[in-house]
XYZ file of N, CA, C and O in Angstrom:
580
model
N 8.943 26.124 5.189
C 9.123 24.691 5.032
C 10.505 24.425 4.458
O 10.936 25.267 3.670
N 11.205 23.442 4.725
C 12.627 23.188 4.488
C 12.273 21.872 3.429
O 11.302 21.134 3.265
N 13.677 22.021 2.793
C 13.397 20.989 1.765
C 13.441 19.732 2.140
O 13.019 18.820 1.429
N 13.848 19.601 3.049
C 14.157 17.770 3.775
C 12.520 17.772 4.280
O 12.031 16.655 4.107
N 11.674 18.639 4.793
C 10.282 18.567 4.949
C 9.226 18.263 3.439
O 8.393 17.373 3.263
N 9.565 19.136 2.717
C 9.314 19.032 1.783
C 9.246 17.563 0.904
O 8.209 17.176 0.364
N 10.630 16.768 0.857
C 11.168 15.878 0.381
C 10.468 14.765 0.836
O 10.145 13.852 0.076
N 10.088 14.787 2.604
C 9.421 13.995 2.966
C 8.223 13.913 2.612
O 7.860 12.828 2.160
N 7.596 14.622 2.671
C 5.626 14.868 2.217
C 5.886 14.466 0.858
O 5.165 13.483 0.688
N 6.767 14.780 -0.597
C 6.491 13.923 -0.981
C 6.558 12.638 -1.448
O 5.798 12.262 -2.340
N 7.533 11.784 -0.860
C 7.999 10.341 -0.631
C 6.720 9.782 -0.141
O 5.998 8.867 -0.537
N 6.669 10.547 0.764
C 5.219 9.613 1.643
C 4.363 10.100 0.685
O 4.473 9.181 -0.128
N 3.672 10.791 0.236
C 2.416 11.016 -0.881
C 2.708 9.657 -2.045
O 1.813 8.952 -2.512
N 3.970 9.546 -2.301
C 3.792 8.566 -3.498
C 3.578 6.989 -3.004
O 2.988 6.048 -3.533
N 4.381 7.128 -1.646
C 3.688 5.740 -1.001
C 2.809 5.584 -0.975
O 2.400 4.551 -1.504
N 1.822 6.544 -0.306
C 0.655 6.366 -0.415
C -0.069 6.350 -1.757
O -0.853 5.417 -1.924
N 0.084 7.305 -2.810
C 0.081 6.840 -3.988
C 0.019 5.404 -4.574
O -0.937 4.821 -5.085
N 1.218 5.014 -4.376
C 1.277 3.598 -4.811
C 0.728 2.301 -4.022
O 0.927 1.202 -4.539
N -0.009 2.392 -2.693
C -0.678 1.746 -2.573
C -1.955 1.994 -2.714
O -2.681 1.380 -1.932
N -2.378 2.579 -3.336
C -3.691 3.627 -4.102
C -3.554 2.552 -4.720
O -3.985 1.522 -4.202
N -2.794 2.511 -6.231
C -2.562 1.269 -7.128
C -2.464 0.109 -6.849
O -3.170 -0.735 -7.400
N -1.698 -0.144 -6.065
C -2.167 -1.629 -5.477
C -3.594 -1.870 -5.358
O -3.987 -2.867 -5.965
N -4.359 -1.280 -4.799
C -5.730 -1.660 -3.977
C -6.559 -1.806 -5.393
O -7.316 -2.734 -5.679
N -6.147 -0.354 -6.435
C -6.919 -0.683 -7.368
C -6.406 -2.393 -8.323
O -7.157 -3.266 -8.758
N -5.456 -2.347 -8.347
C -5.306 -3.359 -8.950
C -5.636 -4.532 -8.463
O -6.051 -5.368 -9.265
N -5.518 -4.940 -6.803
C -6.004 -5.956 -6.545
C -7.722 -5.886 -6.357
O -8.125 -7.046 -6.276
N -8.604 -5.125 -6.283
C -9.373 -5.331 -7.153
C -10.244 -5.728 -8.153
O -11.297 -6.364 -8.190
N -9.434 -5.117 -9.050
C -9.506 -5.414 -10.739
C -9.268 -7.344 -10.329
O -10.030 -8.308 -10.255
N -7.972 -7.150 -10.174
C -7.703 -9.369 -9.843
C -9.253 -9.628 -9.210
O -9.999 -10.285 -9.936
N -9.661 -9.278 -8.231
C -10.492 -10.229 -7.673
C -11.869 -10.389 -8.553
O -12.456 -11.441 -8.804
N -12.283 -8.824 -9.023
C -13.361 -8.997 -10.018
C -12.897 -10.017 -10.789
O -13.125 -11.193 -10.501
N -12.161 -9.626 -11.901
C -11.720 -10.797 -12.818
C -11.623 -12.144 -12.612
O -12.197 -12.910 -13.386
N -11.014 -12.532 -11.731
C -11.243 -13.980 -10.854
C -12.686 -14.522 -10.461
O -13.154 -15.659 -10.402
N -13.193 -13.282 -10.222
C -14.548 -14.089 -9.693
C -15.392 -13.897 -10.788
O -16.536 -14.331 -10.651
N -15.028 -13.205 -12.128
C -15.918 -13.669 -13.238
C -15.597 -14.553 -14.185
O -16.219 -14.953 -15.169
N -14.175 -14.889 -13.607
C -13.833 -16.523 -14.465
C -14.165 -17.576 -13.574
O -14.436 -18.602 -14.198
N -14.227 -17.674 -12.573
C -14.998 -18.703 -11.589
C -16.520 -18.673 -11.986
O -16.883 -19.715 -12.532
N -17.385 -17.815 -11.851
C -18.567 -17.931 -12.037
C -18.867 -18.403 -13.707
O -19.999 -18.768 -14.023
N -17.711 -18.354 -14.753
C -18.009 -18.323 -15.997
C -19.203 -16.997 -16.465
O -20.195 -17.137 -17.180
N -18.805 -15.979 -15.925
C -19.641 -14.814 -16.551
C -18.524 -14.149 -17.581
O -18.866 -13.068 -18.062
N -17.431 -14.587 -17.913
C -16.453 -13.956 -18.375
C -16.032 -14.340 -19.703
O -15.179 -15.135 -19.309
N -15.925 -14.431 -21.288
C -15.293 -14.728 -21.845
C -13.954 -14.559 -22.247
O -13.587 -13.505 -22.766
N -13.005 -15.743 -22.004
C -11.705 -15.293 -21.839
C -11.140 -14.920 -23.129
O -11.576 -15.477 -24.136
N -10.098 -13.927 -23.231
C -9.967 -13.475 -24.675
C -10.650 -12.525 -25.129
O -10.286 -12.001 -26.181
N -11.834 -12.054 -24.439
C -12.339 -10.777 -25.101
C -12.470 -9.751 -23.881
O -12.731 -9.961 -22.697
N -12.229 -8.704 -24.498
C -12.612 -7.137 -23.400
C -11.601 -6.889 -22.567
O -11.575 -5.914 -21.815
N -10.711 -7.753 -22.649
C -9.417 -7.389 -21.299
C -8.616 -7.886 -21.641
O -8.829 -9.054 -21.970
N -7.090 -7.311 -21.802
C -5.900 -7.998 -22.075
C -5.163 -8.404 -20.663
O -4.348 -9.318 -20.787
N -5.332 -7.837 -19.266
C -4.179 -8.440 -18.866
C -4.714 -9.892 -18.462
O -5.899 -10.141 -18.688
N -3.928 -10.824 -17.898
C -4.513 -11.779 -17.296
C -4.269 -11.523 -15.628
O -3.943 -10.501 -15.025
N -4.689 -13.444 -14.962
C -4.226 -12.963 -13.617
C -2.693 -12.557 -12.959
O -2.173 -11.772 -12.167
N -2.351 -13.737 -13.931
C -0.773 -13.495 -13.443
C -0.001 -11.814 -14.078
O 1.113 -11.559 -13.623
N -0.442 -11.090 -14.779
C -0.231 -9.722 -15.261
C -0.242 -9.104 -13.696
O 0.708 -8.750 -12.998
N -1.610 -9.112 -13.433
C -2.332 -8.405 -12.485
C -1.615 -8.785 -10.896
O -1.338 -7.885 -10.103
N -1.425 -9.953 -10.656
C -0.778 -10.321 -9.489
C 1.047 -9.644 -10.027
O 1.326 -8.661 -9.342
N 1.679 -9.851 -10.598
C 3.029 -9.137 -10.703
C 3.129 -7.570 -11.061
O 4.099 -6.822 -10.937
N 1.656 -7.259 -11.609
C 1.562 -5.634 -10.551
C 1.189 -5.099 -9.418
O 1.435 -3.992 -8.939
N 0.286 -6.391 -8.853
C -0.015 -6.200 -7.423
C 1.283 -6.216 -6.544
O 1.187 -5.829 -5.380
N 2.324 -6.582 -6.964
C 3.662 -7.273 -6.104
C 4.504 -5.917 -6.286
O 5.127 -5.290 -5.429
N 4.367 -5.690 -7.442
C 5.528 -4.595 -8.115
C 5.024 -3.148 -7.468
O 5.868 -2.417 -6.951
N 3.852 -2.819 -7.502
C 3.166 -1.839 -6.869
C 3.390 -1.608 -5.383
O 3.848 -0.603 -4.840
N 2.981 -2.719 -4.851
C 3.467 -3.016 -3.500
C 4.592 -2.937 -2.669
O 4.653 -2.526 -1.510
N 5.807 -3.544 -3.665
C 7.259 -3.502 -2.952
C 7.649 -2.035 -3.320
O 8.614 -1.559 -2.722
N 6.924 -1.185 -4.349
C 7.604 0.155 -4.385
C 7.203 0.934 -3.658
O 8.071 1.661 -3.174
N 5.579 1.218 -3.163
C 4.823 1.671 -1.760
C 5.560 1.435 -0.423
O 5.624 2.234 0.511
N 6.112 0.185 -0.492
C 6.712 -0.373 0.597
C 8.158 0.498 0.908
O 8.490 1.091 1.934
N 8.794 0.353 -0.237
C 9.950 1.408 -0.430
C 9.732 2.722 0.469
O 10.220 3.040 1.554
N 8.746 3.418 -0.447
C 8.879 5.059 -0.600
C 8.142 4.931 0.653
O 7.449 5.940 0.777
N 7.974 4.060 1.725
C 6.636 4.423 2.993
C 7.812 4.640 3.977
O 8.198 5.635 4.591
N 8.261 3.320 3.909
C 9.758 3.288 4.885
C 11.075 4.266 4.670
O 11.935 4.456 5.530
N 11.053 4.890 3.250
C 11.858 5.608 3.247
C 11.396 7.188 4.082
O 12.086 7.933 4.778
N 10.088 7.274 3.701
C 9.318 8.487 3.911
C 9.457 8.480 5.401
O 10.100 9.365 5.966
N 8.758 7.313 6.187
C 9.075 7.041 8.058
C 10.365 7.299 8.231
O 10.704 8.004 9.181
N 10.815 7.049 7.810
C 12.499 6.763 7.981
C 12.956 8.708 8.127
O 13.548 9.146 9.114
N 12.656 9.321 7.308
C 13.067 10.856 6.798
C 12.190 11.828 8.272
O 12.517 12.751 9.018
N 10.624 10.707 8.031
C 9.589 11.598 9.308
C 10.891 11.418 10.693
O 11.569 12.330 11.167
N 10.906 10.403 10.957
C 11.673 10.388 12.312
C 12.898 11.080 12.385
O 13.350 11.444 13.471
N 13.590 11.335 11.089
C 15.242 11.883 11.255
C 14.635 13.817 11.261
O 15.203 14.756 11.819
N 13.413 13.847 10.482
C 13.214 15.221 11.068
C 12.557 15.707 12.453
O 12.318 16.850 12.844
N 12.365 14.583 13.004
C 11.159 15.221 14.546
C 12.188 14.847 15.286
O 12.032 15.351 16.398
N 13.594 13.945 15.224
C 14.633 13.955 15.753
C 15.185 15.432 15.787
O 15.441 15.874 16.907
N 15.406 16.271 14.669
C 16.359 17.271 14.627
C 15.206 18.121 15.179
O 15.415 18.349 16.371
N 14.129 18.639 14.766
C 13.138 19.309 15.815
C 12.994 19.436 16.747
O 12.779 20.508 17.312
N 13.095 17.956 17.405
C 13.121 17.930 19.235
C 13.971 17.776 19.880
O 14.162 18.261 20.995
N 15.036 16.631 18.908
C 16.103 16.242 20.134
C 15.630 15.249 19.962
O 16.430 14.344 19.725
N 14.375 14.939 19.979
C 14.241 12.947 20.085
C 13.251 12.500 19.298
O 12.530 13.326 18.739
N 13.079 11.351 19.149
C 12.031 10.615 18.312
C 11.280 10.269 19.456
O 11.693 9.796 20.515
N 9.925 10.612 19.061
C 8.319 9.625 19.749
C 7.613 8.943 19.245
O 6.686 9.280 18.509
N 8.081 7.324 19.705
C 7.602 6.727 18.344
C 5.860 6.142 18.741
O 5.192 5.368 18.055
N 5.420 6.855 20.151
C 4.218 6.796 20.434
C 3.463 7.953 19.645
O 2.238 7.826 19.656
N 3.909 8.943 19.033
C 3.359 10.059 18.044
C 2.609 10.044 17.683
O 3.062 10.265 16.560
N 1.106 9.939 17.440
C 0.076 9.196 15.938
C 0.583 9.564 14.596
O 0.011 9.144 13.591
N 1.760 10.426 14.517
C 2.182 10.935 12.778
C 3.604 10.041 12.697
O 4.483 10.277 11.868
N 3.684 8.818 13.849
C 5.072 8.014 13.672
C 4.198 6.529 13.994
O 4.355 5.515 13.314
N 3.431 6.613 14.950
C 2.806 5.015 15.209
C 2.010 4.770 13.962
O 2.555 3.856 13.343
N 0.623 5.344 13.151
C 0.242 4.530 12.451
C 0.591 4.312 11.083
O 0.215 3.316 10.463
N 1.509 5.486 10.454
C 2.485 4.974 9.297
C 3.342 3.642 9.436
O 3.615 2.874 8.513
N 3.736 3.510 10.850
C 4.637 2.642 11.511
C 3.795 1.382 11.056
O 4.227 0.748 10.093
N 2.956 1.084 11.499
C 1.863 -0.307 11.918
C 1.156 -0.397 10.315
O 0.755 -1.530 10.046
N 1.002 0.400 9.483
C 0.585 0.549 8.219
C 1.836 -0.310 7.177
O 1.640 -1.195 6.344
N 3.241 0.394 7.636
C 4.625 -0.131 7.284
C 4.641 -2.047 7.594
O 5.016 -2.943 6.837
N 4.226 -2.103 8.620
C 4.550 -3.438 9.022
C 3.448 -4.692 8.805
O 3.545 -5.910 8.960
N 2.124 -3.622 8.280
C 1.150 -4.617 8.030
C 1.677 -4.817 6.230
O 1.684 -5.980 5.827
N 1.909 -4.200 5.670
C 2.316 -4.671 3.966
C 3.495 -5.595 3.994
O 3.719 -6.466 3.154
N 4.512 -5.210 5.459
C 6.167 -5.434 5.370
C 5.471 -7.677 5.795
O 6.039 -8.752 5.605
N 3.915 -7.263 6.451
C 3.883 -8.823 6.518
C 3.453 -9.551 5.134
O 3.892 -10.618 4.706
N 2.473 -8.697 4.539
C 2.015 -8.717 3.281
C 3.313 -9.191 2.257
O 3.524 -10.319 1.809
N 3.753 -8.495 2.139
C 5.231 -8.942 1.397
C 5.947 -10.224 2.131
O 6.611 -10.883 1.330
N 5.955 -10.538 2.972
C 6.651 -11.478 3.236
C 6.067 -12.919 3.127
O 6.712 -13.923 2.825
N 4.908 -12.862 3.385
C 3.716 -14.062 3.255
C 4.267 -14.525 1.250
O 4.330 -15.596 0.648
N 4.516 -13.238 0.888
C 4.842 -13.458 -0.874
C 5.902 -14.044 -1.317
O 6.083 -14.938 -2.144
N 6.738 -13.281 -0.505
C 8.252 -14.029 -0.577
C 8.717 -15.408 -0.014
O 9.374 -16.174 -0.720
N 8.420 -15.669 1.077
C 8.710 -16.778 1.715
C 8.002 -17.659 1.568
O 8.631 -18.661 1.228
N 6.590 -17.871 1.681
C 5.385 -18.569 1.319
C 4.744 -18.407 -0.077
O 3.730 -19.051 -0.349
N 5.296 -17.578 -0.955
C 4.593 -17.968 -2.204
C 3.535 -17.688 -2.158
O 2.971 -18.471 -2.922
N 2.674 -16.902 -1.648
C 1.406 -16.413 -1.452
C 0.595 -15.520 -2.453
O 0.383 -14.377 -2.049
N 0.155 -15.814 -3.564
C -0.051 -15.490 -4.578
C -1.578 -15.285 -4.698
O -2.230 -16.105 -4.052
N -2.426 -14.181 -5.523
C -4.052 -14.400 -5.830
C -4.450 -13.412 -4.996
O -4.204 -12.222 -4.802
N -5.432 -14.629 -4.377
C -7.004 -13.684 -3.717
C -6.445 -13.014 -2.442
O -6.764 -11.876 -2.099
N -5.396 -13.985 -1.614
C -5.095 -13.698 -0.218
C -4.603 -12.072 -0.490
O -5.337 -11.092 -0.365
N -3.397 -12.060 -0.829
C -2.648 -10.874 -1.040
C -3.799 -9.802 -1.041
O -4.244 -9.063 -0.162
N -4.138 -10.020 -2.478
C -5.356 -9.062 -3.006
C -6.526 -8.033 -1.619
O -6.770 -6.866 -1.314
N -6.934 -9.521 -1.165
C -8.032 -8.974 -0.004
C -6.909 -7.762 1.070
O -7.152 -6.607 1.420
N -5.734 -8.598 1.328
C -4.986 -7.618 2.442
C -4.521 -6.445 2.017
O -4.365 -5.509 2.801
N -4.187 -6.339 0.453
C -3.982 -5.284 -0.520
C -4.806 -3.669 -0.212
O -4.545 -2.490 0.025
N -6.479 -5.045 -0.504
C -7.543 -3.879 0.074
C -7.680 -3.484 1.252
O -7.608 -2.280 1.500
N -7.855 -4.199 2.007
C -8.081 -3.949 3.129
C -6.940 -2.958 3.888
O -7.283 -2.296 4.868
N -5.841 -2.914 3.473
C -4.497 -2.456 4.092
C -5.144 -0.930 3.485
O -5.435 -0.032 4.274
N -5.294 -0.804 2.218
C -5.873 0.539 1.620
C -6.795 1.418 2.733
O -6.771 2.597 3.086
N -7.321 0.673 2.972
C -8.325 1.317 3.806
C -7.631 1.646 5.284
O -7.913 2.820 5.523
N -7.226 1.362 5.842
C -5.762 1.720 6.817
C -4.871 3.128 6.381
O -4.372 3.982 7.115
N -4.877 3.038 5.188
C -3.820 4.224 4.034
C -4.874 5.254 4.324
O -4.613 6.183 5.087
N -6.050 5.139 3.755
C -6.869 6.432 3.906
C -7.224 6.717 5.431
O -7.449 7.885 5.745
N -7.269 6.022 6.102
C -7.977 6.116 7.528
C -6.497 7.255 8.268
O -6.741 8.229 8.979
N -4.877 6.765 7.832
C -3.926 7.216 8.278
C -3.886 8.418 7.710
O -3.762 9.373 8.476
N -3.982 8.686 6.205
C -3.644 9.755 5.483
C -4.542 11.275 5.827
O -4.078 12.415 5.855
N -5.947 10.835 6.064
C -6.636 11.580 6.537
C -6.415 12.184 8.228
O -6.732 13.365 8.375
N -5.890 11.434 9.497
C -5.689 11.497 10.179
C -4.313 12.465 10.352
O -4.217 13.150 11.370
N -3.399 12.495 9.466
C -2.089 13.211 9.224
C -2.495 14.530 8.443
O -1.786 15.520 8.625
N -3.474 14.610 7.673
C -4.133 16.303 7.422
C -5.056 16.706 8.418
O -5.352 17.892 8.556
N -5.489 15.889 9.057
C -6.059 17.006 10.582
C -5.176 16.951 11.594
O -5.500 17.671 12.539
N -3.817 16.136 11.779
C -3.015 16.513 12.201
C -1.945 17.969 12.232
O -1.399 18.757 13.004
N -2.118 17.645 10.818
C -1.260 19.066 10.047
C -2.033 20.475 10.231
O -1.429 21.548 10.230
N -3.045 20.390 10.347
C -3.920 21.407 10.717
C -4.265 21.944 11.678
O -4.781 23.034 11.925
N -3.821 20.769 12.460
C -4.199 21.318 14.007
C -2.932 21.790 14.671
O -2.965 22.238 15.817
């Protein structure tokens, strides 16, 4: 294994990593939200962060996943370039990192441009998670095979 291989697996591990954290954190927001809506919650006791804590780690978590995913794609393609001669970006170890990349890269932008703050984010947070494991797992029976 070469270190630019190396380097890559783990860029992409911490992306994925860090949208690990995201998912947990958005989460945590939605429980919390929905036990101050229901009033099952007393505010001030048992939990220090609030929502807005929790949403500017959902963001912060996010744009750094976002980072290290695209940097990591970015490194996958410059090595299956020098491997083959060319990039295939029909690959399954280049398309669904790719489509994983562009579903947060919308996620983030809904934030930035639209101000999209709370539950929305949160749900796509999770839901995008589940995309992360469905890909991550798919790239170790890749690697194996």
């Amino acid at each position: 294994m070469s270190a630019r291989l190396i380097l890559h697996i783990i860029i992409c591990s911490l992306g994925y990593l860090l949208f690990g954290i995201t998912c947990v954190i958005a989460f945590v927001y939605l429980k919390r939200e929905r036990a101050i809506k229901t009033k099952a919650y007393r505010l001030g006791k048992g939990f220090r962060w609030s929502l807005h804590d929790l949403d500017r780690g959902l963001f912060i978590s996010l744009t750094l996943g976002f980072v290290a995913m695209g940097l990591g794609l970015l490194m996958g393609m410059a090595l299956q370039g020098a491997k083959y001669g060319m990039v295939d970006l029909t690959s399954p170890r280049i398309l669904f990192p790719a489509v994983i990349w562009l579903f947060y890269l919308l996620v983030l932008s809904f934030r930035i441009t639209m101000g999209l703050r709370g539950k929305i984010p949160s749900y796509m947070a999770v839901y995008g998670f589940h995309a992360v494991v469905l890909s991550f797992a798919m790239e170790l029976y890749l690697a194996t095979t």
